[in-house]
Each structure stands twice: as structure tokens, then as C-alpha cells.
PDB file of C-alpha atoms and ligand atoms in Angstrom:
ATOM      1  CA  MET A 801       6.094   4.750  53.854  1.00 44.00           C
ATOM      2  CA  GLY A 802       5.264   7.810  51.714  1.00 44.00           C
ATOM      3  CA  ARG A 803       4.189   7.925  48.101  1.00 48.00           C
ATOM      4  CA  MET A 804       2.611  10.079  45.479  1.00 46.00           C
ATOM      5  CA  THR A 805       2.343   9.542  41.966  1.00 46.00           C
ATOM      6  CA  ALA A 806       3.783  12.189  39.838  1.00 42.00           C
ATOM      7  CA  SER A 807       5.766  11.950  36.680  1.00 57.00           C
ATOM      8  CA  ALA A 808       8.743  14.140  37.492  1.00 80.00           C
ATOM      9  CA  GLY A 809      10.854  10.831  38.739  1.00 90.00           C
ATOM     10  CA  ARG A 810      10.633   8.488  41.142  1.00 94.00           C
ATOM     11  CA  VAL A 811      13.083   9.140  44.207  1.00 96.00           C
ATOM     12  CA  LEU A 812      14.092   6.614  47.006  1.00 98.00           C
ATOM     13  CA  VAL A 813      15.032   7.840  50.092  1.00 98.00           C
ATOM     14  CA  VAL A 814      16.951   5.079  52.356  1.00 98.00           C
ATOM     15  CA  GLU A 815      17.608   6.956  56.107  1.00 97.00           C
ATOM     16  CA  ASP A 816      17.664   5.579  59.366  1.00 97.00           C
ATOM     17  CA  GLU A 817      16.746   8.760  60.889  1.00 95.00           C
ATOM     18  CA  LYS A 818      13.189   8.884  60.413  1.00 96.00           C
ATOM     19  CA  ASP A 819      12.575  13.061  60.884  1.00 95.00           C
ATOM     20  CA  LEU A 820      15.455  13.478  58.212  1.00 95.00           C
ATOM     21  CA  ALA A 821      13.916  11.042  55.928  1.00 96.00           C
ATOM     22  CA  ALA A 822      10.408  12.433  56.342  1.00 96.00           C
ATOM     23  CA  MET A 823      11.984  16.008  55.725  1.00 96.00           C
ATOM     24  CA  VAL A 824      13.807  15.104  52.242  1.00 96.00           C
ATOM     25  CA  GLY A 825      11.158  13.228  51.542  1.00 96.00           C
ATOM     26  CA  SER A 826       8.567  15.660  51.803  1.00 96.00           C
ATOM     27  CA  TYR A 827      10.836  18.655  49.715  1.00 96.00           C
ATOM     28  CA  LEU A 828      11.226  16.168  47.274  1.00 96.00           C
ATOM     29  CA  GLN A 829       7.480  15.623  46.795  1.00 95.00           C
ATOM     30  CA  ARG A 830       6.703  19.280  46.839  1.00 95.00           C
ATOM     31  CA  ALA A 831       9.230  19.466  44.004  1.00 93.00           C
ATOM     32  CA  GLY A 832       6.871  17.030  42.226  1.00 93.00           C
ATOM     33  CA  TYR A 833       9.082  13.619  42.425  1.00 94.00           C
ATOM     34  CA  ALA A 834       7.162  10.696  43.737  1.00 95.00           C
ATOM     35  CA  VAL A 835       9.166   9.170  46.759  1.00 97.00           C
ATOM     36  CA  ASP A 836       9.668   6.296  48.662  1.00 97.00           C
ATOM     37  CA  LEU A 837      11.050   5.906  51.985  1.00 97.00           C
ATOM     38  CA  ALA A 838      13.296   3.102  53.575  1.00 98.00           C
ATOM     39  CA  PHE A 839      14.964   2.896  56.773  1.00 97.00           C
ATOM     40  CA  THR A 840      17.612   0.214  57.022  1.00 97.00           C
ATOM     41  CA  GLY A 841      19.384  -1.215  54.349  1.00 97.00           C
ATOM     42  CA  PRO A 842      17.928  -4.212  53.445  1.00 97.00           C
ATOM     43  CA  ASP A 843      14.451  -2.525  53.395  1.00 97.00           C
ATOM     44  CA  GLY A 844      16.555   0.114  50.952  1.00 97.00           C
ATOM     45  CA  VAL A 845      17.518  -2.931  48.623  1.00 97.00           C
ATOM     46  CA  GLU A 846      14.096  -4.350  48.251  1.00 97.00           C
ATOM     47  CA  ALA A 847      12.596  -1.018  47.765  1.00 97.00           C
ATOM     48  CA  ALA A 848      14.432  -0.575  45.112  1.00 96.00           C
ATOM     49  CA  ARG A 849      13.706  -3.666  43.423  1.00 94.00           C
ATOM     50  CA  SER A 850       9.783  -2.805  43.543  1.00 95.00           C
ATOM     51  CA  ALA A 851       9.877   0.986  43.252  1.00 93.00           C
ATOM     52  CA  GLU A 852      12.391   1.219  40.475  1.00 91.00           C
ATOM     53  CA  PRO A 853      13.586   4.673  41.559  1.00 94.00           C
ATOM     54  CA  ASP A 854      15.412   7.035  38.984  1.00 91.00           C
ATOM     55  CA  VAL A 855      17.524   7.968  42.176  1.00 94.00           C
ATOM     56  CA  VAL A 856      18.507   6.557  45.375  1.00 96.00           C
ATOM     57  CA  VAL A 857      19.824   9.013  48.257  1.00 97.00           C
ATOM     58  CA  LEU A 858      21.115   6.552  50.210  1.00 96.00           C
ATOM     59  CA  ASP A 859      22.612   7.400  53.839  1.00 95.00           C
ATOM     60  CA  LEU A 860      25.763   5.686  54.726  1.00 93.00           C
ATOM     61  CA  GLY A 861      25.636   4.607  58.118  1.00 92.00           C
ATOM     62  CA  LEU A 862      22.084   2.687  57.985  1.00 95.00           C
ATOM     63  CA  PRO A 863      21.202  -0.691  59.971  1.00 94.00           C
ATOM     64  CA  GLY A 864      21.465  -4.227  58.543  1.00 94.00           C
ATOM     65  CA  LEU A 865      23.321  -3.393  55.653  1.00 94.00           C
ATOM     66  CA  ASP A 866      25.614  -0.198  55.371  1.00 93.00           C
ATOM     67  CA  GLY A 867      25.294   2.360  52.279  1.00 93.00           C
ATOM     68  CA  ILE A 868      28.401   0.947  51.000  1.00 91.00           C
ATOM     69  CA  GLU A 869      27.119  -2.374  50.533  1.00 92.00           C
ATOM     70  CA  VAL A 870      23.613  -1.184  49.782  1.00 95.00           C
ATOM     71  CA  CYS A 871      24.839   0.571  46.819  1.00 92.00           C
ATOM     72  CA  ARG A 872      27.473  -2.183  45.707  1.00 88.00           C
ATOM     73  CA  GLN A 873      24.014  -4.601  46.018  1.00 91.00           C
ATOM     74  CA  LEU A 874      22.160  -1.451  43.737  1.00 91.00           C
ATOM     75  CA  ARG A 875      24.746  -1.919  41.091  1.00 84.00           C
ATOM     76  CA  THR A 876      23.991  -5.570  40.383  1.00 83.00           C
ATOM     77  CA  PHE A 877      20.663  -4.722  38.866  1.00 85.00           C
ATOM     78  CA  THR A 878      20.098  -0.633  38.680  1.00 85.00           C
ATOM     79  CA  ASP A 879      22.009   1.859  36.890  1.00 80.00           C
ATOM     80  CA  CYS A 880      20.059   4.433  38.893  1.00 87.00           C
ATOM     81  CA  TYR A 881      21.446   7.208  39.809  1.00 88.00           C
ATOM     82  CA  VAL A 882      22.884   7.128  43.377  1.00 90.00           C
ATOM     83  CA  LEU A 883      23.755  10.176  45.833  1.00 91.00           C
ATOM     84  CA  MET A 884      25.083   9.510  49.015  1.00 90.00           C
ATOM     85  CA  LEU A 885      24.807  10.993  52.352  1.00 92.00           C
ATOM     86  CA  THR A 886      27.558  11.017  54.527  1.00 87.00           C
ATOM     87  CA  ALA A 887      28.410  12.338  57.864  1.00 81.00           C
ATOM     88  CA  ARG A 888      31.985  13.747  57.358  1.00 76.00           C
ATOM     89  CA  THR A 889      33.874  15.001  54.474  1.00 71.00           C
ATOM     90  CA  ASP A 890      36.928  12.628  54.942  1.00 74.00           C
ATOM     91  CA  GLU A 891      34.388   9.927  54.539  1.00 76.00           C
ATOM     92  CA  ILE A 892      33.860  10.960  50.876  1.00 71.00           C
ATOM     93  CA  ASP A 893      37.666  10.083  49.975  1.00 68.00           C
ATOM     94  CA  LYS A 894      37.148   6.263  51.819  1.00 71.00           C
ATOM     95  CA  ILE A 895      33.598   5.746  49.810  1.00 71.00           C
ATOM     96  CA  VAL A 896      35.270   6.968  46.511  1.00 67.00           C
ATOM     97  CA  GLY A 897      38.480   4.771  47.301  1.00 61.00           C
ATOM     98  CA  LEU A 898      36.214   1.678  47.823  1.00 67.00           C
ATOM     99  CA  SER A 899      34.634   2.142  43.949  1.00 67.00           C
ATOM    100  CA  VAL A 900      30.917   1.444  45.120  1.00 72.00           C
ATOM    101  CA  GLY A 901      29.844   2.909  42.446  1.00 74.00           C
ATOM    102  CA  ALA A 902      28.209   6.229  43.979  1.00 81.00           C
ATOM    103  CA  ASP A 903      27.405   9.269  41.465  1.00 81.00           C
ATOM    104  CA  ASP A 904      27.655  11.996  43.890  1.00 82.00           C
ATOM    105  CA  TYR A 905      27.940  12.685  47.470  1.00 82.00           C
ATOM    106  CA  ILE A 906      26.391  15.309  50.020  1.00 87.00           C
ATOM    107  CA  THR A 907      27.876  15.795  53.664  1.00 87.00           C
ATOM    108  CA  LYS A 908      26.053  16.035  56.610  1.00 89.00           C
ATOM    109  CA  PRO A 909      24.552  18.594  57.730  1.00 89.00           C
ATOM    110  CA  PHE A 910      23.000  19.670  54.396  1.00 90.00           C
ATOM    111  CA  SER A 911      20.621  22.122  52.892  1.00 90.00           C
ATOM    112  CA  PRO A 912      17.496  19.825  51.544  1.00 91.00           C
ATOM    113  CA  ARG A 913      17.102  22.578  48.672  1.00 90.00           C
ATOM    114  CA  GLU A 914      20.764  21.797  47.845  1.00 89.00           C
ATOM    115  CA  LEU A 915      19.588  18.193  47.501  1.00 92.00           C
ATOM    116  CA  VAL A 916      16.780  18.639  45.900  1.00 93.00           C
ATOM    117  CA  ALA A 917      18.613  20.974  43.295  1.00 89.00           C
ATOM    118  CA  ARG A 918      21.125  17.634  42.735  1.00 87.00           C
ATOM    119  CA  VAL A 919      18.370  15.279  41.908  1.00 89.00           C
ATOM    120  CA  GLN A 920      17.058  17.861  39.798  1.00 86.00           C
ATOM    121  CA  VAL A 921      19.943  18.042  37.486  1.00 80.00           C
ATOM    122  CA  VAL A 922      20.265  13.981  37.595  1.00 76.00           C
ATOM    123  CA  LEU A 923      16.724  14.017  36.508  1.00 78.00           C
ATOM    124  CA  ARG A 924      17.095  16.570  33.455  1.00 73.00           C
ATOM    125  CA  ARG A 925      19.352  14.178  31.804  1.00 64.00           C
ATOM    126  CA  PRO A 926      18.036  12.475  29.112  1.00 55.00           C
ATOM    127  CA  ARG A 927      17.376   8.482  29.903  1.00 49.00           C
ATOM    128  CA  ARG A 928      16.384   7.424  26.748  1.00 46.00           C
ATOM    129  CA  PRO A 929      17.285   8.362  22.785  1.00 44.00           C
ATOM    130  CA  VAL A 930      15.112  11.613  22.293  1.00 45.00           C
ATOM    131  CA  VAL A 931      15.834  11.741  18.621  1.00 48.00           C
ATOM    132  CA  SER A 932      14.639   9.268  16.300  1.00 51.00           C
ATOM    133  CA  GLY A 933      14.856   8.654  12.337  1.00 55.00           C
ATOM    134  CA  ASP A 934      16.656  11.508  10.187  1.00 59.00           C
ATOM    135  CA  ASP A 935      17.569  13.271  13.055  1.00 65.00           C
ATOM    136  CA  ALA A 936      19.457  10.294  14.841  1.00 72.00           C
ATOM    137  CA  GLN A 937      23.458  10.729  15.054  1.00 81.00           C
ATOM    138  CA  PRO A 938      25.524   8.076  13.861  1.00 86.00           C
ATOM    139  CA  PRO A 939      27.536   5.894  16.476  1.00 90.00           C
ATOM    140  CA  ARG A 940      30.825   7.263  16.812  1.00 93.00           C
ATOM    141  CA  VAL A 941      33.509   4.655  16.297  1.00 94.00           C
ATOM    142  CA  PHE A 942      37.211   4.487  18.442  1.00 94.00           C
ATOM    143  CA  GLY A 943      38.481   1.281  16.733  1.00 93.00           C
ATOM    144  CA  ASP A 944      36.673  -1.281  18.394  1.00 94.00           C
ATOM    145  CA  LEU A 945      34.732   0.827  20.452  1.00 96.00           C
ATOM    146  CA  LYS A 946      31.440   2.058  19.184  1.00 96.00           C
ATOM    147  CA  VAL A 947      29.263   4.602  21.008  1.00 95.00           C
ATOM    148  CA  ASP A 948      25.824   5.190  20.327  1.00 93.00           C
ATOM    149  CA  LEU A 949      24.882   8.329  21.825  1.00 90.00           C
ATOM    150  CA  ASP A 950      21.476   8.318  21.061  1.00 87.00           C
ATOM    151  CA  GLY A 951      20.322   4.801  21.886  1.00 87.00           C
ATOM    152  CA  ARG A 952      22.989   5.049  24.849  1.00 89.00           C
ATOM    153  CA  GLN A 953      24.265   1.890  23.800  1.00 92.00           C
ATOM    154  CA  VAL A 954      28.096   1.024  24.000  1.00 95.00           C
ATOM    155  CA  ARG A 955      29.767  -2.388  22.152  1.00 96.00           C
ATOM    156  CA  VAL A 956      33.478  -3.471  22.548  1.00 95.00           C
ATOM    157  CA  ALA A 957      34.089  -5.519  19.378  1.00 93.00           C
ATOM    158  CA  GLY A 958      30.882  -6.181  18.915  1.00 93.00           C
ATOM    159  CA  HIS A 959      30.291  -6.969  22.729  1.00 94.00           C
ATOM    160  CA  PRO A 960      27.599  -4.711  24.615  1.00 93.00           C
ATOM    161  CA  VAL A 961      29.147  -3.010  27.582  1.00 93.00           C
ATOM    162  CA  GLU A 962      26.924  -2.077  30.817  1.00 88.00           C
ATOM    163  CA  LEU A 963      27.951   1.070  31.879  1.00 88.00           C
ATOM    164  CA  THR A 964      26.058   3.098  34.676  1.00 83.00           C
ATOM    165  CA  ARG A 965      24.402   6.483  33.897  1.00 82.00           C
ATOM    166  CA  THR A 966      27.314   8.176  34.755  1.00 86.00           C
ATOM    167  CA  GLU A 967      30.332   6.062  33.118  1.00 90.00           C
ATOM    168  CA  PHE A 968      27.925   6.516  29.956  1.00 92.00           C
ATOM    169  CA  ASP A 969      27.649  10.218  30.494  1.00 91.00           C
ATOM    170  CA  ILE A 970      31.298  10.661  30.827  1.00 94.00           C
ATOM    171  CA  LEU A 971      32.148   8.685  27.603  1.00 96.00           C
ATOM    172  CA  ALA A 972      29.258  10.412  25.722  1.00 95.00           C
ATOM    173  CA  LEU A 973      30.712  13.869  26.464  1.00 94.00           C
ATOM    174  CA  LEU A 974      34.656  12.659  25.238  1.00 96.00           C
ATOM    175  CA  ALA A 975      32.896  10.828  22.292  1.00 95.00           C
ATOM    176  CA  SER A 976      31.045  13.538  21.063  1.00 92.00           C
ATOM    177  CA  SER A 977      34.444  16.004  20.868  1.00 93.00           C
ATOM    178  CA  PRO A 978      36.902  13.828  20.225  1.00 93.00           C
ATOM    179  CA  LYS A 979      39.432  15.927  19.750  1.00 92.00           C
ATOM    180  CA  VAL A 980      39.064  17.521  22.830  1.00 94.00           C
ATOM    181  CA  ALA A 981      41.278  17.150  25.983  1.00 95.00           C
ATOM    182  CA  PHE A 982      38.620  17.561  28.601  1.00 95.00           C
ATOM    183  CA  SER A 983      39.891  18.804  32.102  1.00 95.00           C
ATOM    184  CA  ARG A 984      38.283  16.866  35.104  1.00 92.00           C
ATOM    185  CA  ARG A 985      36.389  20.476  36.169  1.00 90.00           C
ATOM    186  CA  ARG A 986      34.970  20.337  32.527  1.00 91.00           C
ATOM    187  CA  ILE A 987      33.840  16.957  33.018  1.00 92.00           C
ATOM    188  CA  LEU A 988      32.227  17.916  36.452  1.00 87.00           C
ATOM    189  CA  ASP A 989      30.524  20.646  34.850  1.00 85.00           C
ATOM    190  CA  GLU A 990      28.984  18.809  32.191  1.00 87.00           C
ATOM    191  CA  VAL A 991      28.268  15.659  34.058  1.00 86.00           C
ATOM    192  CA  TRP A 992      27.550  16.495  37.135  1.00 78.00           C
ATOM    193  CA  ASP A 993      26.269  20.260  37.181  1.00 70.00           C
ATOM    194  CA  PRO A 994      28.028  23.607  36.981  1.00 69.00           C
ATOM    195  CA  GLY A 995      27.499  24.116  41.174  1.00 66.00           C
ATOM    196  CA  TRP A 996      29.013  20.513  41.988  1.00 66.00           C
ATOM    197  CA  VAL A 997      31.360  21.216  44.948  1.00 66.00           C
ATOM    198  CA  GLY A 998      33.645  18.407  45.424  1.00 67.00           C
ATOM    199  CA  ASP A 999      36.845  16.560  44.593  1.00 72.00           C
ATOM    200  CA  GLU A1000      37.693  16.772  41.459  1.00 79.00           C
ATOM    201  CA  HIS A1001      39.072  13.028  41.836  1.00 77.00           C
ATOM    202  CA  VAL A1002      35.903  11.466  41.571  1.00 80.00           C
ATOM    203  CA  VAL A1003      36.325  11.832  37.859  1.00 87.00           C
ATOM    204  CA  ASP A1004      39.176   9.523  37.948  1.00 86.00           C
ATOM    205  CA  VAL A1005      37.067   7.087  39.991  1.00 82.00           C
ATOM    206  CA  HIS A1006      34.475   6.745  37.704  1.00 86.00           C
ATOM    207  CA  MET A1007      37.198   6.860  34.845  1.00 91.00           C
ATOM    208  CA  ALA A1008      38.889   4.012  36.011  1.00 88.00           C
ATOM    209  CA  HIS A1009      35.817   2.174  36.326  1.00 87.00           C
ATOM    210  CA  LEU A1010      35.113   2.949  32.680  1.00 92.00           C
ATOM    211  CA  ARG A1011      38.369   2.064  31.373  1.00 93.00           C
ATOM    212  CA  ARG A1012      38.199  -1.392  33.322  1.00 91.00           C
ATOM    213  CA  LYS A1013      34.632  -1.998  31.658  1.00 92.00           C
ATOM    214  CA  LEU A1014      36.004  -1.008  28.229  1.00 95.00           C
ATOM    215  CA  GLY A1015      39.020  -3.300  28.883  1.00 93.00           C
ATOM    216  CA  ASP A1016      41.143  -0.389  28.126  1.00 93.00           C
ATOM    217  CA  ASP A1017      44.613  -0.108  29.639  1.00 88.00           C
ATOM    218  CA  PRO A1018      45.497   3.117  30.754  1.00 84.00           C
ATOM    219  CA  ALA A1019      49.089   2.519  30.051  1.00 86.00           C
ATOM    220  CA  GLU A1020      48.318   1.604  26.172  1.00 88.00           C
ATOM    221  CA  ALA A1021      45.217   3.497  26.058  1.00 87.00           C
ATOM    222  CA  ALA A1022      43.034   2.375  22.852  1.00 89.00           C
ATOM    223  CA  TYR A1023      40.009   4.483  23.546  1.00 96.00           C
ATOM    224  CA  ILE A1024      40.459   6.852  26.299  1.00 96.00           C
ATOM    225  CA  THR A1025      43.938   8.552  27.457  1.00 95.00           C
ATOM    226  CA  THR A1026      45.274  10.538  30.029  1.00 93.00           C
ATOM    227  CA  VAL A1027      46.366  14.193  29.001  1.00 92.00           C
ATOM    228  CA  ARG A1028      48.752  14.875  31.560  1.00 90.00           C
ATOM    229  CA  GLY A1029      47.981  18.023  33.406  1.00 88.00           C
ATOM    230  CA  VAL A1030      44.760  18.572  31.854  1.00 91.00           C
ATOM    231  CA  GLY A1031      42.535  15.762  31.762  1.00 93.00           C
ATOM    232  CA  TYR A1032      40.994  13.325  29.515  1.00 96.00           C
ATOM    233  CA  ARG A1033      40.211  12.683  25.844  1.00 95.00           C
ATOM    234  CA  MET A1034      39.713  10.082  23.162  1.00 96.00           C
ATOM    235  CA  VAL A1035      42.166   8.082  21.062  1.00 93.00           C
ATOM    236  CA  THR A1036      41.878   9.160  17.557  1.00 86.00           C
ATOM    237  CA  SER A1037      43.722   7.943  14.673  1.00 70.00           C
TER     238      SER A1037
HETATM  239 CA1   CA B2371      22.276   6.931  59.583  1.00 92.44          CA
END
């Protein structure tokens, strides 16, 4: 168990290969993060509850509970960013299809520097409102949908909707420029990272979750519409 105090953010690494966990942990510590390590699925869930990490680096193959089940459990109590480690590229498609709520994926073997870079990108995103008072932006309203960009809150017909950080960031991007049709590539560049390499359909998976939570039927889109051959944009009247 390695831990150091730092203000850059807290990262939990859940990986049963202890050498790999320790190496990833030490790279993250050198980059200024507080790091916790867990070596089994159940310990990972427990550590996420007690340490309240900003990011969880989660191996897919774990004893006790596999990474998919750990991710499902994390999603019942945290919107932390989940970066999943997989042994093979084709596993990513499988996990994406299972809709477990991971935000990003890295295939082993990976460069620890790349992993640190992805964590840094995530933690640069604002978590809390950074503007206040007169600088606060008015909420964006689309029919019954109200998106508070500064407060990072979403309501449908007055009822709060709980979104993961990635789901909110996608919605905020679209809502900020409601007349623009965003391509999947542009959404990846803006919400993930310009250097993100992976299947663009990861956007579709998050979009499907987002629409379901908003109660938006793609066939009769009330809030977000699919622009054929392009991507997505808000429905504006
Ligand atoms: Ca493993």
C-alpha cells in the first residue's frame, strides 16, 4: 500500500500484478498524485469507498471480482473517472458493449507515461464551478432539459439527473454550441484528449447512456439528435 499526500489529485490503482501496480503507482506519484493501490476486486471497491479517488485505474482481470463487476459497483456510488486496463484490443469492444461505465481504456502492454498523460488530461477538467456571481453562465434550456454548465447539474422537468463525468462533459459540449453538429472525432478530441486513440464508437456508448438517463428516445429525439453521417447535436426549436 503506497500513499503520499499531494494536491494534484488522488488515483486508485487496482491491479493484481503487484510489480505493475507499483510501477504505475510510482510514475503517478512522481507526477504529483496521491496514489492508493489495491490488488483484488473487492479491495478495489473498498479502497474506492474510503479513499474517494478522482481516477481509478482498473485492471480487467482481477481476483475476487473482475474489472467489469468492480466498475459496475463503483458506478453505484461514484462518478470518478475509470480508466480500464485490458490485455487485448478486442476486449475493449466487449467491455464497451457491456456498457459498464468505464471512461477510457488502455491496452497492455502500455507506456506508463501514456497512462500518466491520460490521467493528467482527465484531472485538468473542472470538477466544480470555477465561475461565480456575475460571470456565471445562465443554464442552457432545451425544452424540459436544463443544463447548468457551471454547477454541473442537469434536470429534466425539474428532476435532477445523475450523470457520470464523461456523460456530463459530452452533454455540456453539445449544449454549449447547440447549433453545431459534433462529429465523434471532435467529441473525443474535446472530452477525452486530442491524442486519444481508440474506437470512435465509444462516443456512441456514452451517448446511449446519456440519452437513456435523460429519457430521450433517439427515434423521436427531444434533446439530442443524431446527424446522419456526422454525429450529434442538440435539438433546437
Ligand atoms: Ca490482472
